[in-house]
Short mmCIF file of C-alpha atoms in Angstrom, two decimals:
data_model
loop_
_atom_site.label_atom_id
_atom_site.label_comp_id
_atom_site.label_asym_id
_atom_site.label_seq_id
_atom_site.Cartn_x
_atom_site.Cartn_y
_atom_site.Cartn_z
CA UNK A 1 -20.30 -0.58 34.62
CA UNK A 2 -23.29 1.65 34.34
CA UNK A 3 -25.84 0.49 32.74
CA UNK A 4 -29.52 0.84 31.54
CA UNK A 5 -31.88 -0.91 33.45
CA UNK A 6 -35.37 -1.96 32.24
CA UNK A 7 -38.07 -4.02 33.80
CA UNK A 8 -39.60 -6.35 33.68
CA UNK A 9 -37.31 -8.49 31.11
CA UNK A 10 -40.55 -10.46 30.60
CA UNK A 11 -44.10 -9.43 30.25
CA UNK A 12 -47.60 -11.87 29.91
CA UNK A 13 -50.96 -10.58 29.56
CA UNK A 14 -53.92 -10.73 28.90
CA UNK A 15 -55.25 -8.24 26.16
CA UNK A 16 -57.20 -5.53 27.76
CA UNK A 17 -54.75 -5.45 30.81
CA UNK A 18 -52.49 -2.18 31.54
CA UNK A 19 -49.28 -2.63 31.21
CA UNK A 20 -46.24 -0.71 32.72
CA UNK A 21 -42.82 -0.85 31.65
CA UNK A 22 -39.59 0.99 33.06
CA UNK A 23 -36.47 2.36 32.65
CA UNK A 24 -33.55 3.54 34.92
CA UNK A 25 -31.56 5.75 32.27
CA UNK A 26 -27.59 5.88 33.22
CA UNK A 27 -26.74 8.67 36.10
CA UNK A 28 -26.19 11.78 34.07
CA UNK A 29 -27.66 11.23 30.73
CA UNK A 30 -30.18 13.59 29.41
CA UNK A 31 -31.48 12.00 26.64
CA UNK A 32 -34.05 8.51 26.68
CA UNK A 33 -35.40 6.93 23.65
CA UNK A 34 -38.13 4.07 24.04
CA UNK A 35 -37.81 1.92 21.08
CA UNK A 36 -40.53 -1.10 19.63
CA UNK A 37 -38.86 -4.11 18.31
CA UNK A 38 -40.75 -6.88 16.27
CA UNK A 39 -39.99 -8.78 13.07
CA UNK A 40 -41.68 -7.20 10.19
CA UNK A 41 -41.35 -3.67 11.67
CA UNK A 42 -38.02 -3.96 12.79
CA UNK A 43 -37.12 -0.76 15.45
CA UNK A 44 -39.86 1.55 15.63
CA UNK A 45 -38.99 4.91 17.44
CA UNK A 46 -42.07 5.53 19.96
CA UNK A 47 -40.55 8.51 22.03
CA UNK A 48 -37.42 10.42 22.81
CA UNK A 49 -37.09 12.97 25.97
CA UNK A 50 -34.70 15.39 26.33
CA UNK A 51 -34.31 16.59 30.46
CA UNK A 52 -37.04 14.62 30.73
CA UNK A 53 -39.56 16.57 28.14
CA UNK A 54 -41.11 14.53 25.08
CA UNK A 55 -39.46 16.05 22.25
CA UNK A 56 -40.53 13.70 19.54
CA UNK A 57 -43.61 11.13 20.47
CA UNK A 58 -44.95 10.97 16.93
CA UNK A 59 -44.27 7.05 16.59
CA UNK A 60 -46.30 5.98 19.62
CA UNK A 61 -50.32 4.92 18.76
CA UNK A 62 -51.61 7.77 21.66
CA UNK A 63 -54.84 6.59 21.75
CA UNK A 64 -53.27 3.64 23.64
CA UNK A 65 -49.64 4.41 24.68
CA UNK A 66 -48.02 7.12 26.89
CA UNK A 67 -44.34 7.95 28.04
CA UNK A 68 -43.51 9.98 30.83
CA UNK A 69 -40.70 10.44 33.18
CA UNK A 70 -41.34 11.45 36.30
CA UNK A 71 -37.95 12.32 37.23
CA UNK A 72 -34.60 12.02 35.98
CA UNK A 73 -33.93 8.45 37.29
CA UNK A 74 -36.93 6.78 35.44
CA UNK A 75 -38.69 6.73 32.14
CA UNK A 76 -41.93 4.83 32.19
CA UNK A 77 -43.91 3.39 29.33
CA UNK A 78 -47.99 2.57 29.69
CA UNK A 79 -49.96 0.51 27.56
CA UNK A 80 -53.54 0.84 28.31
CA UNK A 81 -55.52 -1.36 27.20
CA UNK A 82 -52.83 -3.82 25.55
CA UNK A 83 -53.57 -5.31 22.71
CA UNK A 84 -52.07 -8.44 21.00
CA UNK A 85 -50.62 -6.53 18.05
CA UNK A 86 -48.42 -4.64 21.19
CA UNK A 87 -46.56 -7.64 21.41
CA UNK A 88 -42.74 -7.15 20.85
CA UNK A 89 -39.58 -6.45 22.48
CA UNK A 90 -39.58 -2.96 24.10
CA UNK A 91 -36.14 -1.58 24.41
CA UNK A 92 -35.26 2.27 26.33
CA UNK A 93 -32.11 3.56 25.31
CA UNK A 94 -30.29 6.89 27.15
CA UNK A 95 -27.70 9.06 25.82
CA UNK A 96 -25.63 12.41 27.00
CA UNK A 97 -27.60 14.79 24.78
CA UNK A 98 -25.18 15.46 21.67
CA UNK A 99 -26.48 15.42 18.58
CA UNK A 100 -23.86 12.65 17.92
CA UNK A 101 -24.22 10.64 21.70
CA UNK A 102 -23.99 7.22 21.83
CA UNK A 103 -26.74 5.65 23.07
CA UNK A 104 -26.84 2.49 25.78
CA UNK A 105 -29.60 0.43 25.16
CA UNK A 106 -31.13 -1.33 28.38
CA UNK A 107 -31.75 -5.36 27.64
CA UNK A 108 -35.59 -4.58 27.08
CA UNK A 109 -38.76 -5.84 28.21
CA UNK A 110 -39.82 -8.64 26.35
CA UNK A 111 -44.27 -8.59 26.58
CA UNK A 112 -47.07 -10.75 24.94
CA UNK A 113 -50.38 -10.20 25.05
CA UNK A 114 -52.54 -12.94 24.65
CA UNK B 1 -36.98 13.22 6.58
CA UNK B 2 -34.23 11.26 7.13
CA UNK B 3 -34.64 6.96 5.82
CA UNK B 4 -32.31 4.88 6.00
CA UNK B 5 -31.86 1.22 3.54
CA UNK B 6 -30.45 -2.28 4.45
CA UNK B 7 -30.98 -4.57 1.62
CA UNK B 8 -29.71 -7.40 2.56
CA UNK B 9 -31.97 -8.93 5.19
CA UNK B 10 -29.40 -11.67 5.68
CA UNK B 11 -25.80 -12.63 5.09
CA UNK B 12 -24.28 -15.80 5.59
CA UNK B 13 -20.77 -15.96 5.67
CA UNK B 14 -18.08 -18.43 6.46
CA UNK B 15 -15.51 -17.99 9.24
CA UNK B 16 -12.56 -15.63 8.49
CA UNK B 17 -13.86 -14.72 5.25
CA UNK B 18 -14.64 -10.85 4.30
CA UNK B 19 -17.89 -9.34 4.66
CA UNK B 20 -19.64 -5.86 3.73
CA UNK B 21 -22.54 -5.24 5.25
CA UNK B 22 -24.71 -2.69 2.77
CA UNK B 23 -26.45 0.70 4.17
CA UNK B 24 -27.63 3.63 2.40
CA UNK B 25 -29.33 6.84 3.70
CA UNK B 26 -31.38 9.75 2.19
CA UNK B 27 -31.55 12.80 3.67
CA UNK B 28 -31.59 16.70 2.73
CA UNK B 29 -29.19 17.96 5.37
CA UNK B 30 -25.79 16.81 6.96
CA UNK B 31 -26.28 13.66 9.20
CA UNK B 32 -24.43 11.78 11.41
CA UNK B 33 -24.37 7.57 10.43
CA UNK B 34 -24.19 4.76 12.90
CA UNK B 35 -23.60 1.02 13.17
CA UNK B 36 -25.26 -0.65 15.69
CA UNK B 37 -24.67 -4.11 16.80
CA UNK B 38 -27.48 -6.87 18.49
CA UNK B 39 -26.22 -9.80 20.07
CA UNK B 40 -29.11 -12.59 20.55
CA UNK B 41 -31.34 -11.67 23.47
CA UNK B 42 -30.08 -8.06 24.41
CA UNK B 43 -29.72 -4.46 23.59
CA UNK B 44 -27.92 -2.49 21.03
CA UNK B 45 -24.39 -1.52 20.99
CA UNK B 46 -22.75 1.13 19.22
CA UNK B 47 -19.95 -0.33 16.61
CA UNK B 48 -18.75 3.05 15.36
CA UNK B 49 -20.12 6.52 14.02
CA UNK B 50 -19.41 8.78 11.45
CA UNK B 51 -19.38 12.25 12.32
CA UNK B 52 -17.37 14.26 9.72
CA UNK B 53 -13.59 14.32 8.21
CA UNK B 54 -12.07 11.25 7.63
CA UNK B 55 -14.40 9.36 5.61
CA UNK B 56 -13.28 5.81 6.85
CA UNK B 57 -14.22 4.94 10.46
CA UNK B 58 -13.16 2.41 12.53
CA UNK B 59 -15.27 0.52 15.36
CA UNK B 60 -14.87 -2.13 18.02
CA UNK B 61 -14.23 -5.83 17.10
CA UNK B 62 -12.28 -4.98 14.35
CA UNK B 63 -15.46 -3.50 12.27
CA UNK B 64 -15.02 -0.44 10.03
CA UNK B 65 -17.14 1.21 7.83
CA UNK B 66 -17.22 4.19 4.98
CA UNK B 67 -18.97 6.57 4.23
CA UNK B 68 -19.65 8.25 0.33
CA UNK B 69 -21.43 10.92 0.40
CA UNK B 70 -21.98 10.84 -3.33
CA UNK B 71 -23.59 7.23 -2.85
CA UNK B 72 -25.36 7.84 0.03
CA UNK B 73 -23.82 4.68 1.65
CA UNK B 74 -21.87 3.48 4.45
CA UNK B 75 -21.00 -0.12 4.18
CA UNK B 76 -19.70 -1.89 7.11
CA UNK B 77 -16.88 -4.10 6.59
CA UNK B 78 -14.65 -6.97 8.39
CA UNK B 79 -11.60 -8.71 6.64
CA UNK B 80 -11.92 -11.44 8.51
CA UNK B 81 -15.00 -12.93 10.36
CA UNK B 82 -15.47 -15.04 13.40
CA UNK B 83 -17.82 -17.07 14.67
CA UNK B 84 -18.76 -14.33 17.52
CA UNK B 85 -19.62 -12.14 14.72
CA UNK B 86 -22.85 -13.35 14.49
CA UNK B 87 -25.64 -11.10 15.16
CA UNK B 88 -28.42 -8.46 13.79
CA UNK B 89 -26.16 -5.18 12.37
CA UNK B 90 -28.51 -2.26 12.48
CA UNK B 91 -27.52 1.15 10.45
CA UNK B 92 -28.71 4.44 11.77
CA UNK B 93 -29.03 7.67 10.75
CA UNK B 94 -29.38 11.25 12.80
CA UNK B 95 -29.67 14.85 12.19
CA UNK B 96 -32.46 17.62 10.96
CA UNK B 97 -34.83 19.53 13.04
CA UNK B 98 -35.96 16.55 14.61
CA UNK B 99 -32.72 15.26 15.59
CA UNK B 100 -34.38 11.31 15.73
CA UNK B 101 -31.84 8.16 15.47
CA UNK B 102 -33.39 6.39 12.48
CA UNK B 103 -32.71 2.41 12.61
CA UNK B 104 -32.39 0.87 9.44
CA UNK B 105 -34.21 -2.57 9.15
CA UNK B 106 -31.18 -4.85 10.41
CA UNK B 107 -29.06 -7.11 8.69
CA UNK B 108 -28.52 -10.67 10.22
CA UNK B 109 -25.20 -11.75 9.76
CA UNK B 110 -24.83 -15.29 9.92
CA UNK B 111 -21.12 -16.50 10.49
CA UNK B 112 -20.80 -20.41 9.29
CA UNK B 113 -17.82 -22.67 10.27
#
């Protein structure tokens, strides 16, 4: 089955650390969506590409965060310096472009910073 | 912009008895409306969509949901739930010039024996 891959599932650190997190959309989708997951925010929309150009990154804090994918096969998200308030569950999610896709979310990446 | 409303932060339930799971939307233009499903400890899956035409739509594991346009709501709905129900139900909500998928806050549905 295709799938969404994202790594690493799990993420320590120590505040002030970078932090990297990626994503291997499925083989012919167009669309990724990196998604912040935590409690009392519930799913935050950071950034959504479209053929791999940022069409909508007005959810992600840019002083700290940036989203970029160098090519077609991967979608990277960098937090630099991390902060504890970054902790949460990050999920990327790719889609076939239509304004009415369905999207596959990857199993996330799980990160702390301490 | 498009918002979209789950009131009910929780629902408890007991097994093989009904459930309606509550969503309403605001928007200005035509959207599309999604039901997501989160199983403990993974990603999202799509339930079902509503696109246009028939107003009732039905999903996997035997989920549907409807939408009214004059209520701005799509409930989800199960006749009969099982203990494999269990799970966060996230409504969603797409369209306009920005063309984002809007997550509602999630609504934990918590099947009981």
């Amino acid at each position: 089955d295709a799938r969404v891959t994202q790594t690493p599932r799990h993420k320590v650190t120590e505040m002030g650390q970078e932090v990297t997190m990626r994503c291997q959309p499925i083989l012919g989708h167009n669309t990724v969506f990196w998604y912040r997951q935590t409690m009392m925010q519930g799913l935050e929309l950071l950034a959504y590409f479209r053929n791999r150009a940022p069409l909508d990154d007005s959810g992600m804090p840019k002083d700290r965060f940036s989203a970029e994918m160098p090519d077609a096969t991967l979608a990277t998200l960098k937090i630099q310096p991390s902060e504890p308030r970054d902790s949460a569950v990050y999920f990327c999610a790719s889609g076939t472009g239509t304004e009415h896709e369905k999207l596959f979310f990857g199993s996330g990446t799980q990160l702390s910073v301490l | 912009a498009q918002s979209v409303t789950q009131l009910d932060s929780q629902v408890p339930v007991f097994e093989e008895a009904p459930v309606e799971l509550r969503c309403n939307y605001s928007s200005s233009v035509s959207v599309y409306l999604f039901w997501y499903v989160q199983y403990p400890n993974q990603g999202l899956q799509l339930l079902l969509k509503y696109l246009s035409g028939s107003t009732l739509v039905k999903g996997i594991n035997g989920f549907e949901a409807e939408f009214n346009k004059s209520q701005t709501s799509f409930h989800l709905r199960k006749p009969s739930v099982h203990i494999s129900d269990t799970a966060e139900y996230f409504c969603a909500v797409r369209g306009g010039a920005t063309n984002k998928l809007i997550f509602g806050t999630g609504t934990l549905l918590a099947v009981q024996p």
